[in-house]
Coordinates of C-alpha atoms in Angstrom, one line a residue:
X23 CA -45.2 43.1 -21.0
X24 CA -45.6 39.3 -21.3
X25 CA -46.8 38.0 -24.3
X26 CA -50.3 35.9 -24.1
X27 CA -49.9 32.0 -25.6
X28 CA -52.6 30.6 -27.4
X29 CA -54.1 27.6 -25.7
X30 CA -52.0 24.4 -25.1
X31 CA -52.9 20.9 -25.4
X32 CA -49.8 18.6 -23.3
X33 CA -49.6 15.6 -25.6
X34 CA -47.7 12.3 -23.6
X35 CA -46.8 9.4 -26.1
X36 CA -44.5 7.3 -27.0
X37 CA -40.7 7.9 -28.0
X38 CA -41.6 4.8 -30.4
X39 CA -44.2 4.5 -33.1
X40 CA -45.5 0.9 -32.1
X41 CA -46.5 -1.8 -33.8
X42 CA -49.5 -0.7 -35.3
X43 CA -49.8 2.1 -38.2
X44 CA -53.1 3.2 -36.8
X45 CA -50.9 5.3 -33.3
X46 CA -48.7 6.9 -36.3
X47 CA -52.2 8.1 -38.2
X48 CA -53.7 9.2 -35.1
X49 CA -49.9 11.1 -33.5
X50 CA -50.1 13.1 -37.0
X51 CA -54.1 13.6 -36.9
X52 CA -53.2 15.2 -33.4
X53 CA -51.0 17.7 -34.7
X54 CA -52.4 18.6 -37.2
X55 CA -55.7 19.2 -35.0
X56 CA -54.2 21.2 -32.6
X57 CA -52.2 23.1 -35.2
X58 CA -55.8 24.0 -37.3
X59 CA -57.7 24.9 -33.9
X60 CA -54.9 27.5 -33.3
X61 CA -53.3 26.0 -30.1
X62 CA -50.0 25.5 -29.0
X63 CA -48.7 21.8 -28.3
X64 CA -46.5 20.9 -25.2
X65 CA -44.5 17.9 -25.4
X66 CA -40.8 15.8 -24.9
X67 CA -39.2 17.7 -27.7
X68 CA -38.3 13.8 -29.1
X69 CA -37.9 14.0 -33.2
X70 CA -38.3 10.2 -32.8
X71 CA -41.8 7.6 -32.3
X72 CA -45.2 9.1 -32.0
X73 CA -43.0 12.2 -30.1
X74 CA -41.8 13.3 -33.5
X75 CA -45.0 12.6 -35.8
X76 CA -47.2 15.1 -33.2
X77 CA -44.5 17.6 -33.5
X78 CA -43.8 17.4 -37.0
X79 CA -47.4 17.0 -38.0
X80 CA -48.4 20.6 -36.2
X81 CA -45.7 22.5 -37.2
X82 CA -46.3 21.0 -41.3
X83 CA -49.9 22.7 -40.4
X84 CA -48.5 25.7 -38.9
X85 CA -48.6 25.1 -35.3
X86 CA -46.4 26.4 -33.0
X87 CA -44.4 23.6 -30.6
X88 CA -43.0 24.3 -27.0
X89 CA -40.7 20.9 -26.6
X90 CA -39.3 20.4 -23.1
X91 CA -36.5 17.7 -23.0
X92 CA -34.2 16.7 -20.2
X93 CA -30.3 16.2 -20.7
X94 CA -30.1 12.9 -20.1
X95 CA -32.5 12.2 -23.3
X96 CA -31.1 15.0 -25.6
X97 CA -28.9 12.4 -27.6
X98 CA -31.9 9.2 -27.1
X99 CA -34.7 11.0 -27.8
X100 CA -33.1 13.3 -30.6
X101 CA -33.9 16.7 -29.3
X102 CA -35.8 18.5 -31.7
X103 CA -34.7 21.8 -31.9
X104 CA -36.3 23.7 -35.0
X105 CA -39.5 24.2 -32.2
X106 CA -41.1 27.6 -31.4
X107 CA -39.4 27.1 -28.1
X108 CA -37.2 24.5 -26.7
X109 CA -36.5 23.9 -23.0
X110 CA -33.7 21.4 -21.8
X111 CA -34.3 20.5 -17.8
X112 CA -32.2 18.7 -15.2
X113 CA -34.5 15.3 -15.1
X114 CA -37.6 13.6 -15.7
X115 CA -39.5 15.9 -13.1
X116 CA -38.3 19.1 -14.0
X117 CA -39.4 18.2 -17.7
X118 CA -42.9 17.0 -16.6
X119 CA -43.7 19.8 -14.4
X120 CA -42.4 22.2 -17.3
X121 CA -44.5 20.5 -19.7
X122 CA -47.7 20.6 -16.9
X123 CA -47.3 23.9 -16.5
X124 CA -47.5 25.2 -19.3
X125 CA -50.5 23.3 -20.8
X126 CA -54.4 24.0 -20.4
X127 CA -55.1 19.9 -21.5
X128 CA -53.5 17.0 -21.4
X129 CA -53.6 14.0 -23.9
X130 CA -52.3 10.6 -23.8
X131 CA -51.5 8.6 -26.9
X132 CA -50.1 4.9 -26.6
X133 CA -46.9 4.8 -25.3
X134 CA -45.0 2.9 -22.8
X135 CA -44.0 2.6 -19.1
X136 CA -43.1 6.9 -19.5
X137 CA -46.4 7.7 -20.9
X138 CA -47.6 6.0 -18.1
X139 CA -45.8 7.4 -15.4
X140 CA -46.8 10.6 -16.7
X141 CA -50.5 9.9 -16.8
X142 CA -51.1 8.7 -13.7
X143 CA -49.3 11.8 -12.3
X144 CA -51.4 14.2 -13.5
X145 CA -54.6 11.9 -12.7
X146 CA -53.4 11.5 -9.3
X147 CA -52.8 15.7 -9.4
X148 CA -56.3 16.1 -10.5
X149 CA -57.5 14.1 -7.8
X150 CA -56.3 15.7 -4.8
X151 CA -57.7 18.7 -6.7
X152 CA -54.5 20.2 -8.0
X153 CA -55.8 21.3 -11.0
X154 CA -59.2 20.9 -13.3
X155 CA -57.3 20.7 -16.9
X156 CA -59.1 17.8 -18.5
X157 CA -57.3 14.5 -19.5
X158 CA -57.9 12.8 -22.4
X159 CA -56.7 9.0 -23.2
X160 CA -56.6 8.8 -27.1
X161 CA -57.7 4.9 -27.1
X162 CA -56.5 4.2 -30.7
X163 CA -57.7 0.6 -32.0
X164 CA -58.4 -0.1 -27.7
X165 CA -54.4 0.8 -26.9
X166 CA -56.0 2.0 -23.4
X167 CA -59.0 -0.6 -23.1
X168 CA -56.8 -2.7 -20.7
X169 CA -55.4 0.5 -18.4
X170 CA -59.1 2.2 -18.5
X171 CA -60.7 -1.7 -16.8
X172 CA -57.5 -1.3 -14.6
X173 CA -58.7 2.2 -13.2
X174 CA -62.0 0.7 -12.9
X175 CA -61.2 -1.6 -10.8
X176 CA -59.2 0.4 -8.6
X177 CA -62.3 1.7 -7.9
X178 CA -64.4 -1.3 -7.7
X179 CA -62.0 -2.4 -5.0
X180 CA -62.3 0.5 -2.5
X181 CA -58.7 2.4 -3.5
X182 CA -60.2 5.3 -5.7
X183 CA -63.7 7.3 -5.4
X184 CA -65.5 7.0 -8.6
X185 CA -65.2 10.3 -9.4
X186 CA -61.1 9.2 -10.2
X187 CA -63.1 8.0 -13.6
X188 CA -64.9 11.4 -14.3
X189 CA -61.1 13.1 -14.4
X190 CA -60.1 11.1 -17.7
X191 CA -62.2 11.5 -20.5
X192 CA -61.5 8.3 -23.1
X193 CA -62.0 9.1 -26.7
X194 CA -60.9 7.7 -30.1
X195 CA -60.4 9.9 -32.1
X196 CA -57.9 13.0 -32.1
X197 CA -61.4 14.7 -33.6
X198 CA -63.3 13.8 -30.8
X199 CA -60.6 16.0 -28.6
X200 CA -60.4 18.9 -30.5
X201 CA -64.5 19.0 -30.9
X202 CA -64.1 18.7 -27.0
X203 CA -61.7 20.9 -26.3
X204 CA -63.9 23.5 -28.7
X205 CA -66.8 23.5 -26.6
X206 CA -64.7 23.3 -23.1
X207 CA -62.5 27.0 -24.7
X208 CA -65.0 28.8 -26.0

């Protein structure tokens, strides 16, 4: 018998926190949303940056955490083991496909060049029609203005279909996710 898992929401951020206060605020309004709609979060397993402020923020509301970390970060990243389950993988792809499959959404909150990588990865994914789970880009105080007028014109110039845009939906507000997510799960 296999045991059902509530719905989960992949959140990709930064192992930082950034200069501004406002991606902490919005990292720990995350958690706290997906905690309070009853779904499960996916993410690095980091206890350090915006990593440990989504984490820490659902489980202080009750949420349960799946972390997924690879070996080479344990120590960096500072594995976060008091999750409601903890994964430790080979390498960076192991750990994103874990994380992948194991998620129903995926979120991006400011981060750097890892973020990133992941993002466009499951975008390009999505694109060759690999999977339909919506993407979100959590564009606190315009972190993704610049990156959303780069995808843009990767369409204007002929390397994208316009539909690439209709695959990431750019919000900002965690609220604006969960109310999303709501109407998408119900």
């Amino acid at each position: 018998m296999t045991t059902a898992h509530p719905k989960s929401v992949c959140v990709f951020c930064g192992s930082r926190f950034g200069t501004n206060p406002a991606y902490k605020a919005a990292a720990h309004e995350t958690g706290t949303a997906i905690a309070q709609n009853g779904w499960r979060l996916v993410y690095g397993a980091g206890d350090v940056g915006l990593m440990g402020e989504v984490a820490n923020a659902t489980q202080a509301a009750g949420g349960e955490v799946f972390g997924v970390i690879p070996v080479h970060l344990f120590e960096r990243e500072v594995g976060k083991r008091d999750l409601s389950s903890f994964i430790i993988t080979e390498n960076m792809h192991e750990r994103k496909k874990v994380m992948f499959m194991n998620c129903d959404a995926i979120v991006v909150l400011p981060g750097g060049a890892g973020s990133l990588d992941e993002f466009f990865e499951v975008l390009t994914w999505r694109q060759l029609g690999l999977h339909d789970k919506p993407i979100y880009l959590l564009n606190t105080d315009g972190y993704w203005d610049k990156l959303v007028a780069l995808t843009q014109h990767v369409v204007d110039e002929g390397f994208a279909d316009a539909s690439m845009l209709d695959f990431m939906r750019v919000v900002d507000k965690p609220q604006d996710i969960a109310a999303d997510l709501q109407d998408l799960w119900r």
